[in-house]
Amino acid sequence: MQPLYTSQQVRDAEAPLLAAGQGKELMLKAATGLAHVVVRELQSRYGRVYGTRAVALVGSGNNGGDALYALAFLARRGVSCQAVTVAGSAHEEGLAAAVAAGVCVTTEWDSVRDADVVIDGILGTGASGALREPLASQLSDWQNNACDQLCIAVDTPTGVNASTGEVDPHAVRATHTVTFGMLKAGLFVHPGAGFCGHVECVDIGLTSTDAPAGYLHTTASVRGPGEQDHKYSRGVLGVAAGSQQYPGAAVLTSLSAQNTGVGMVRYVGDAAGLVMHSVPEVVTGWGRVQAWVVGPGAPEDELVDEVLDQAYEKCLPAVIDAGALARVSRARDNWVLTPHAGEAQSLCESRGWTVTREEIESAPAHWARRLASELGCCVLIKGARTVISEPDGTLHLTPVGPARLATAGSGDVLAGIMGALMATEQPAGSRSAAVVAANAVLLHHEAAGNRALETAQSILEVARSHREES
Ligand SMILES: NC(=O)C1=CN([C@@H]2O[C@H](COP(=O)(O)OP(=O)(O)OC[C@H]3O[C@@H](n4cnc5c(N)ncnc54)[C@H](OP(=O)(O)O)[C@@H]3O)[C@@H](O)[C@H]2O)[C@@H](O)CC1
Ligand SMILES: Nc1ncnc2c1ncn2[C@@H]1O[C@H](COP(=O)(O)OP(=O)(O)O)[C@@H](O)[C@H]1O
Ligand SMILES: [K+]
């Protein structure tokens, strides 16, 4: 997992280097890394670099400085370069370097639309508040008329908050973002993540001793059974799912758990016959378990309450989904609540917080954090972009999953995968529970089929391919 930081943390990491007089060196490293990406993308899209046209939008700060030094580099490679200064002033040394390399400087935006590549060097980590006029309207005019244009953002797309992922209505939609030194959390949080395109980080020698704001998870793993393991030591998962109205959820949860790999699945609920028919390895009825999944398919309240009490009293890790979410009155830090935005809204409402589903969808990290802090457990808000927060606000993020997961029963499958990992991994606190949850999301993405049943089936092969035998 890769650490993610806020803008302030990055600035704090830069401060001692700047104080030691290394500011120019840092900027040149950043600009060189940026220019290499521009060259690579020009080559990849147009098959040539020489003779292409690059336009950089240049703000008044160091973000613009990066763009100007990169233009100087590109001009020397035979790219026809123009700097559009958008803020009245620009980084002096960067401007001088660009002019010396033959870059044309203007305040007119006419050339932006026809550029082969636009470099967004307006705002980076120094941005604050809403985009000001006339910049905001100029950005909208350009982007409303741009079509499939290569656009490479310097450090962060202008208008995307690099710490929170919140987005200004006039924000730049980049195809690529070249960020410097440390990954910024806002580049991976919805909705900002959707404006960044492909993100890559150029190493400029920054390090931080701060606790990261979050982690990016990109690699799944599944623990295999050890030589000495038996079905009980490997982990038994209790599944309390399904009802007469929604029996299928019980099947999807149990099947995906079994296929992910677990010592045993014990099922309790109203769909035992159907579960047994579909997954004959499942054992029905109460017994000892090492983790619980409770809630998919709206099991009865009495059953849910009994499971929640047992999991709480025994400190068992648990995945709390759908119908069980509203029954949670106390929680352990190794629990993961998995609401979609609508369920998250109900959780908020029951706490007297007024928020719409749309507001949760546009700031899921904020609401996941708030709920996790309030409840004292991990909260995973499902959706096109899934966000996990620990109670202390540390985020756990994954790359975006395939949209074919937007189908009924998909969440039940995720709950089963996560439950199986909980039973075998036995997370003891919120950090390890969040890591398990992120791992489950990655496996879910990889297994995604066109139907939830197909996903639950293909998780067998996906988990096998990631299994590390111990
Ligand atoms: N420091 C280092 O070691 C390194 C830093 N690096 C680079 O520096 C970047 C940070 O540079 P930075 O601190 O100069 O801030 P930056 O993002 O250019 O913006 C400041 C300008 O924006 C303006 N402005 C602010 N908000 C605004 C708004 N809403 N709407 C309109 N304007 C607004 C603000 O105006 P003011 O508020 O002062 O009037 C000010 O003029 C960082 O992202 C990375 O790219 C790399 O080179 C590596 C080494
Ligand atoms: N557009 C999308 N792209 C990627 N993943 C998605 C998308 N829409 C939904 N998902 C994922 O599909 C699952 C849907 O879960 P949920 O809404 O609980 O469905 P159900 O209740 O029918 O099981 C979640 O894991 C969610 O993150
Ligand atoms: K930028």
JSON list of N, CA and C in Angstrom, two decimals, residues 322-373:
[
{"chain": "A", "resi": 322, "resn": "ALA", "atom": "N", "xyz": [-26.04, -3.76, 4.52]},
{"chain": "A", "resi": 322, "resn": "ALA", "atom": "CA", "xyz": [-27.47, -3.62, 4.20]},
{"chain": "A", "resi": 322, "resn": "ALA", "atom": "C", "xyz": [-28.38, -3.57, 5.43]},
{"chain": "A", "resi": 323, "resn": "GLY", "atom": "N", "xyz": [-29.22, -4.64, 5.58]},
{"chain": "A", "resi": 323, "resn": "GLY", "atom": "CA", "xyz": [-30.26, -4.63, 6.62]},
{"chain": "A", "resi": 323, "resn": "GLY", "atom": "C", "xyz": [-29.73, -4.51, 8.04]},
{"chain": "A", "resi": 324, "resn": "ALA", "atom": "N", "xyz": [-28.47, -4.85, 8.26]},
{"chain": "A", "resi": 324, "resn": "ALA", "atom": "CA", "xyz": [-27.94, -4.81, 9.64]},
{"chain": "A", "resi": 324, "resn": "ALA", "atom": "C", "xyz": [-27.42, -3.42, 10.03]},
{"chain": "A", "resi": 325, "resn": "LEU", "atom": "N", "xyz": [-27.24, -2.56, 9.03]},
{"chain": "A", "resi": 325, "resn": "LEU", "atom": "CA", "xyz": [-26.61, -1.27, 9.33]},
{"chain": "A", "resi": 325, "resn": "LEU", "atom": "C", "xyz": [-27.41, -0.45, 10.34]},
{"chain": "A", "resi": 326, "resn": "ALA", "atom": "N", "xyz": [-28.72, -0.49, 10.16]},
{"chain": "A", "resi": 326, "resn": "ALA", "atom": "CA", "xyz": [-29.58, 0.33, 11.03]},
{"chain": "A", "resi": 326, "resn": "ALA", "atom": "C", "xyz": [-29.65, -0.21, 12.45]},
{"chain": "A", "resi": 327, "resn": "ARG", "atom": "N", "xyz": [-29.20, -1.44, 12.67]},
{"chain": "A", "resi": 327, "resn": "ARG", "atom": "CA", "xyz": [-29.31, -2.06, 13.99]},
{"chain": "A", "resi": 327, "resn": "ARG", "atom": "C", "xyz": [-28.05, -1.82, 14.84]},
{"chain": "A", "resi": 328, "resn": "VAL", "atom": "N", "xyz": [-27.03, -1.20, 14.26]},
{"chain": "A", "resi": 328, "resn": "VAL", "atom": "CA", "xyz": [-25.76, -1.04, 14.99]},
{"chain": "A", "resi": 328, "resn": "VAL", "atom": "C", "xyz": [-25.88, 0.09, 16.02]},
{"chain": "A", "resi": 329, "resn": "SER", "atom": "N", "xyz": [-25.74, -0.26, 17.28]},
{"chain": "A", "resi": 329, "resn": "SER", "atom": "CA", "xyz": [-25.78, 0.78, 18.32]},
{"chain": "A", "resi": 329, "resn": "SER", "atom": "C", "xyz": [-24.42, 0.92, 19.01]},
{"chain": "A", "resi": 330, "resn": "ARG", "atom": "N", "xyz": [-23.58, -0.07, 18.87]},
{"chain": "A", "resi": 330, "resn": "ARG", "atom": "CA", "xyz": [-22.21, 0.00, 19.39]},
{"chain": "A", "resi": 330, "resn": "ARG", "atom": "C", "xyz": [-21.35, -0.84, 18.45]},
{"chain": "A", "resi": 331, "resn": "ALA", "atom": "N", "xyz": [-20.05, -0.55, 18.40]},
{"chain": "A", "resi": 331, "resn": "ALA", "atom": "CA", "xyz": [-19.23, -1.24, 17.40]},
{"chain": "A", "resi": 331, "resn": "ALA", "atom": "C", "xyz": [-17.83, -1.48, 17.92]},
{"chain": "A", "resi": 332, "resn": "ARG", "atom": "N", "xyz": [-17.18, -2.46, 17.36]},
{"chain": "A", "resi": 332, "resn": "ARG", "atom": "CA", "xyz": [-15.76, -2.74, 17.63]},
{"chain": "A", "resi": 332, "resn": "ARG", "atom": "C", "xyz": [-14.92, -2.13, 16.51]},
{"chain": "A", "resi": 333, "resn": "ASP", "atom": "N", "xyz": [-13.64, -1.86, 16.83]},
{"chain": "A", "resi": 333, "resn": "ASP", "atom": "CA", "xyz": [-12.82, -1.22, 15.80]},
{"chain": "A", "resi": 333, "resn": "ASP", "atom": "C", "xyz": [-12.42, -2.18, 14.68]},
{"chain": "A", "resi": 334, "resn": "ASN", "atom": "N", "xyz": [-12.62, -3.49, 14.88]},
{"chain": "A", "resi": 334, "resn": "ASN", "atom": "CA", "xyz": [-12.35, -4.42, 13.77]},
{"chain": "A", "resi": 334, "resn": "ASN", "atom": "C", "xyz": [-13.61, -4.76, 12.98]},
{"chain": "A", "resi": 335, "resn": "TRP", "atom": "N", "xyz": [-14.63, -3.92, 13.09]},
{"chain": "A", "resi": 335, "resn": "TRP", "atom": "CA", "xyz": [-15.83, -4.07, 12.26]},
{"chain": "A", "resi": 335, "resn": "TRP", "atom": "C", "xyz": [-15.73, -3.15, 11.04]},
{"chain": "A", "resi": 336, "resn": "VAL", "atom": "N", "xyz": [-16.31, -3.61, 9.94]},
{"chain": "A", "resi": 336, "resn": "VAL", "atom": "CA", "xyz": [-16.40, -2.75, 8.75]},
{"chain": "A", "resi": 336, "resn": "VAL", "atom": "C", "xyz": [-17.87, -2.63, 8.37]},
{"chain": "A", "resi": 337, "resn": "LEU", "atom": "N", "xyz": [-18.39, -1.43, 8.38]},
{"chain": "A", "resi": 337, "resn": "LEU", "atom": "CA", "xyz": [-19.75, -1.18, 7.90]},
{"chain": "A", "resi": 337, "resn": "LEU", "atom": "C", "xyz": [-19.67, -0.87, 6.42]},
{"chain": "A", "resi": 338, "resn": "THR", "atom": "N", "xyz": [-20.56, -1.46, 5.62]},
{"chain": "A", "resi": 338, "resn": "THR", "atom": "CA", "xyz": [-20.43, -1.32, 4.16]},
{"chain": "A", "resi": 338, "resn": "THR", "atom": "C", "xyz": [-21.69, -0.72, 3.51]},
{"chain": "A", "resi": 339, "resn": "PRO", "atom": "N", "xyz": [-22.05, 0.49, 3.87]},
{"chain": "A", "resi": 339, "resn": "PRO", "atom": "CA", "xyz": [-23.24, 1.09, 3.23]},
{"chain": "A", "resi": 339, "resn": "PRO", "atom": "C", "xyz": [-22.96, 1.58, 1.81]},
{"chain": "A", "resi": 340, "resn": "HIS", "atom": "N", "xyz": [-23.97, 1.53, 0.92]},
{"chain": "A", "resi": 340, "resn": "HIS", "atom": "CA", "xyz": [-23.87, 2.36, -0.28]},
{"chain": "A", "resi": 340, "resn": "HIS", "atom": "C", "xyz": [-24.36, 3.75, 0.12]},
{"chain": "A", "resi": 341, "resn": "ALA", "atom": "N", "xyz": [-24.34, 4.70, -0.83]},
{"chain": "A", "resi": 341, "resn": "ALA", "atom": "CA", "xyz": [-24.60, 6.10, -0.46]},
{"chain": "A", "resi": 341, "resn": "ALA", "atom": "C", "xyz": [-25.98, 6.27, 0.19]},
{"chain": "A", "resi": 342, "resn": "GLY", "atom": "N", "xyz": [-26.99, 5.52, -0.30]},
{"chain": "A", "resi": 342, "resn": "GLY", "atom": "CA", "xyz": [-28.34, 5.64, 0.27]},
{"chain": "A", "resi": 342, "resn": "GLY", "atom": "C", "xyz": [-28.36, 5.15, 1.71]},
{"chain": "A", "resi": 343, "resn": "GLU", "atom": "N", "xyz": [-27.69, 4.04, 1.96]},
{"chain": "A", "resi": 343, "resn": "GLU", "atom": "CA", "xyz": [-27.63, 3.51, 3.34]},
{"chain": "A", "resi": 343, "resn": "GLU", "atom": "C", "xyz": [-26.80, 4.42, 4.24]},
{"chain": "A", "resi": 344, "resn": "ALA", "atom": "N", "xyz": [-25.76, 5.00, 3.67]},
{"chain": "A", "resi": 344, "resn": "ALA", "atom": "CA", "xyz": [-24.96, 5.95, 4.45]},
{"chain": "A", "resi": 344, "resn": "ALA", "atom": "C", "xyz": [-25.81, 7.15, 4.84]},
{"chain": "A", "resi": 345, "resn": "GLN", "atom": "N", "xyz": [-26.68, 7.57, 3.91]},
{"chain": "A", "resi": 345, "resn": "GLN", "atom": "CA", "xyz": [-27.55, 8.71, 4.23]},
{"chain": "A", "resi": 345, "resn": "GLN", "atom": "C", "xyz": [-28.47, 8.36, 5.39]},
{"chain": "A", "resi": 346, "resn": "SER", "atom": "N", "xyz": [-29.03, 7.14, 5.39]},
{"chain": "A", "resi": 346, "resn": "SER", "atom": "CA", "xyz": [-29.91, 6.73, 6.51]},
{"chain": "A", "resi": 346, "resn": "SER", "atom": "C", "xyz": [-29.12, 6.72, 7.82]},
{"chain": "A", "resi": 347, "resn": "LEU", "atom": "N", "xyz": [-27.87, 6.23, 7.76]},
{"chain": "A", "resi": 347, "resn": "LEU", "atom": "CA", "xyz": [-27.05, 6.22, 8.98]},
{"chain": "A", "resi": 347, "resn": "LEU", "atom": "C", "xyz": [-26.84, 7.65, 9.50]},
{"chain": "A", "resi": 348, "resn": "CYS", "atom": "N", "xyz": [-26.61, 8.56, 8.56]},
{"chain": "A", "resi": 348, "resn": "CYS", "atom": "CA", "xyz": [-26.40, 9.96, 8.95]},
{"chain": "A", "resi": 348, "resn": "CYS", "atom": "C", "xyz": [-27.69, 10.54, 9.54]},
{"chain": "A", "resi": 349, "resn": "GLU", "atom": "N", "xyz": [-28.80, 10.26, 8.86]},
{"chain": "A", "resi": 349, "resn": "GLU", "atom": "CA", "xyz": [-30.09, 10.80, 9.32]},
{"chain": "A", "resi": 349, "resn": "GLU", "atom": "C", "xyz": [-30.42, 10.32, 10.72]},
{"chain": "A", "resi": 350, "resn": "SER", "atom": "N", "xyz": [-30.13, 9.04, 10.97]},
{"chain": "A", "resi": 350, "resn": "SER", "atom": "CA", "xyz": [-30.46, 8.50, 12.29]},
{"chain": "A", "resi": 350, "resn": "SER", "atom": "C", "xyz": [-29.59, 9.15, 13.38]},
{"chain": "A", "resi": 351, "resn": "ARG", "atom": "N", "xyz": [-28.55, 9.84, 12.96]},
{"chain": "A", "resi": 351, "resn": "ARG", "atom": "CA", "xyz": [-27.73, 10.57, 13.93]},
{"chain": "A", "resi": 351, "resn": "ARG", "atom": "C", "xyz": [-28.06, 12.06, 13.92]},
{"chain": "A", "resi": 352, "resn": "GLY", "atom": "N", "xyz": [-29.11, 12.40, 13.19]},
{"chain": "A", "resi": 352, "resn": "GLY", "atom": "CA", "xyz": [-29.55, 13.80, 13.17]},
{"chain": "A", "resi": 352, "resn": "GLY", "atom": "C", "xyz": [-28.74, 14.67, 12.23]},
{"chain": "A", "resi": 353, "resn": "TRP", "atom": "N", "xyz": [-27.96, 14.07, 11.33]},
{"chain": "A", "resi": 353, "resn": "TRP", "atom": "CA", "xyz": [-27.18, 14.87, 10.38]},
{"chain": "A", "resi": 353, "resn": "TRP", "atom": "C", "xyz": [-27.99, 14.98, 9.09]},
{"chain": "A", "resi": 354, "resn": "THR", "atom": "N", "xyz": [-28.20, 16.20, 8.65]},
{"chain": "A", "resi": 354, "resn": "THR", "atom": "CA", "xyz": [-28.98, 16.39, 7.42]},
{"chain": "A", "resi": 354, "resn": "THR", "atom": "C", "xyz": [-28.03, 16.35, 6.22]},
{"chain": "A", "resi": 355, "resn": "VAL", "atom": "N", "xyz": [-28.24, 15.39, 5.35]},
{"chain": "A", "resi": 355, "resn": "VAL", "atom": "CA", "xyz": [-27.42, 15.28, 4.15]},
{"chain": "A", "resi": 355, "resn": "VAL", "atom": "C", "xyz": [-28.19, 14.49, 3.10]},
{"chain": "A", "resi": 356, "resn": "THR", "atom": "N", "xyz": [-28.03, 14.85, 1.84]},
{"chain": "A", "resi": 356, "resn": "THR", "atom": "CA", "xyz": [-28.72, 14.10, 0.78]},
{"chain": "A", "resi": 356, "resn": "THR", "atom": "C", "xyz": [-27.79, 13.00, 0.26]},
{"chain": "A", "resi": 357, "resn": "ARG", "atom": "N", "xyz": [-28.40, 12.05, -0.44]},
{"chain": "A", "resi": 357, "resn": "ARG", "atom": "CA", "xyz": [-27.62, 10.98, -1.06]},
{"chain": "A", "resi": 357, "resn": "ARG", "atom": "C", "xyz": [-26.59, 11.58, -2.03]},
{"chain": "A", "resi": 358, "resn": "GLU", "atom": "N", "xyz": [-27.04, 12.59, -2.78]},
{"chain": "A", "resi": 358, "resn": "GLU", "atom": "CA", "xyz": [-26.14, 13.22, -3.78]},
{"chain": "A", "resi": 358, "resn": "GLU", "atom": "C", "xyz": [-24.94, 13.86, -3.09]},
{"chain": "A", "resi": 359, "resn": "GLU", "atom": "N", "xyz": [-25.20, 14.46, -1.93]},
{"chain": "A", "resi": 359, "resn": "GLU", "atom": "CA", "xyz": [-24.08, 15.10, -1.21]},
{"chain": "A", "resi": 359, "resn": "GLU", "atom": "C", "xyz": [-23.08, 14.04, -0.75]},
{"chain": "A", "resi": 360, "resn": "ILE", "atom": "N", "xyz": [-23.58, 12.88, -0.35]},
{"chain": "A", "resi": 360, "resn": "ILE", "atom": "CA", "xyz": [-22.66, 11.81, 0.05]},
{"chain": "A", "resi": 360, "resn": "ILE", "atom": "C", "xyz": [-21.88, 11.32, -1.16]},
{"chain": "A", "resi": 361, "resn": "GLU", "atom": "N", "xyz": [-22.58, 11.20, -2.30]},
{"chain": "A", "resi": 361, "resn": "GLU", "atom": "CA", "xyz": [-21.88, 10.74, -3.51]},
{"chain": "A", "resi": 361, "resn": "GLU", "atom": "C", "xyz": [-20.81, 11.73, -3.97]},
{"chain": "A", "resi": 362, "resn": "SER", "atom": "N", "xyz": [-21.02, 13.03, -3.69]},
{"chain": "A", "resi": 362, "resn": "SER", "atom": "CA", "xyz": [-20.01, 13.98, -4.16]},
{"chain": "A", "resi": 362, "resn": "SER", "atom": "C", "xyz": [-18.90, 14.20, -3.13]},
{"chain": "A", "resi": 363, "resn": "ALA", "atom": "N", "xyz": [-19.04, 13.69, -1.92]},
{"chain": "A", "resi": 363, "resn": "ALA", "atom": "CA", "xyz": [-17.94, 13.80, -0.94]},
{"chain": "A", "resi": 363, "resn": "ALA", "atom": "C", "xyz": [-17.92, 12.54, -0.05]},
{"chain": "A", "resi": 364, "resn": "PRO", "atom": "N", "xyz": [-17.76, 11.35, -0.67]},
{"chain": "A", "resi": 364, "resn": "PRO", "atom": "CA", "xyz": [-17.85, 10.12, 0.13]},
{"chain": "A", "resi": 364, "resn": "PRO", "atom": "C", "xyz": [-16.76, 10.00, 1.20]},
{"chain": "A", "resi": 365, "resn": "ALA", "atom": "N", "xyz": [-15.58, 10.57, 0.93]},
{"chain": "A", "resi": 365, "resn": "ALA", "atom": "CA", "xyz": [-14.51, 10.47, 1.93]},
{"chain": "A", "resi": 365, "resn": "ALA", "atom": "C", "xyz": [-14.90, 11.22, 3.19]},
{"chain": "A", "resi": 366, "resn": "HIS", "atom": "N", "xyz": [-15.47, 12.40, 3.01]},
{"chain": "A", "resi": 366, "resn": "HIS", "atom": "CA", "xyz": [-15.88, 13.21, 4.16]},
{"chain": "A", "resi": 366, "resn": "HIS", "atom": "C", "xyz": [-16.89, 12.45, 5.03]},
{"chain": "A", "resi": 367, "resn": "TRP", "atom": "N", "xyz": [-17.89, 11.84, 4.37]},
{"chain": "A", "resi": 367, "resn": "TRP", "atom": "CA", "xyz": [-18.96, 11.18, 5.14]},
{"chain": "A", "resi": 367, "resn": "TRP", "atom": "C", "xyz": [-18.50, 9.85, 5.71]},
{"chain": "A", "resi": 368, "resn": "ALA", "atom": "N", "xyz": [-17.63, 9.16, 4.99]},
{"chain": "A", "resi": 368, "resn": "ALA", "atom": "CA", "xyz": [-17.09, 7.90, 5.54]},
{"chain": "A", "resi": 368, "resn": "ALA", "atom": "C", "xyz": [-16.29, 8.23, 6.81]},
{"chain": "A", "resi": 369, "resn": "ARG", "atom": "N", "xyz": [-15.52, 9.29, 6.75]},
{"chain": "A", "resi": 369, "resn": "ARG", "atom": "CA", "xyz": [-14.72, 9.71, 7.92]},
{"chain": "A", "resi": 369, "resn": "ARG", "atom": "C", "xyz": [-15.62, 10.07, 9.09]},
{"chain": "A", "resi": 370, "resn": "ARG", "atom": "N", "xyz": [-16.66, 10.84, 8.79]},
{"chain": "A", "resi": 370, "resn": "ARG", "atom": "CA", "xyz": [-17.52, 11.31, 9.87]},
{"chain": "A", "resi": 370, "resn": "ARG", "atom": "C", "xyz": [-18.24, 10.13, 10.53]},
{"chain": "A", "resi": 371, "resn": "LEU", "atom": "N", "xyz": [-18.74, 9.21, 9.71]},
{"chain": "A", "resi": 371, "resn": "LEU", "atom": "CA", "xyz": [-19.45, 8.05, 10.27]},
{"chain": "A", "resi": 371, "resn": "LEU", "atom": "C", "xyz": [-18.48, 7.16, 11.04]},
{"chain": "A", "resi": 372, "resn": "ALA", "atom": "N", "xyz": [-17.29, 6.95, 10.50]},
{"chain": "A", "resi": 372, "resn": "ALA", "atom": "CA", "xyz": [-16.32, 6.07, 11.16]},
{"chain": "A", "resi": 372, "resn": "ALA", "atom": "C", "xyz": [-15.92, 6.64, 12.52]},
{"chain": "A", "resi": 373, "resn": "SER", "atom": "N", "xyz": [-15.74, 7.94, 12.56]},
{"chain": "A", "resi": 373, "resn": "SER", "atom": "CA", "xyz": [-15.37, 8.57, 13.82]},
{"chain": "A", "resi": 373, "resn": "SER", "atom": "C", "xyz": [-16.51, 8.47, 14.83]}
]
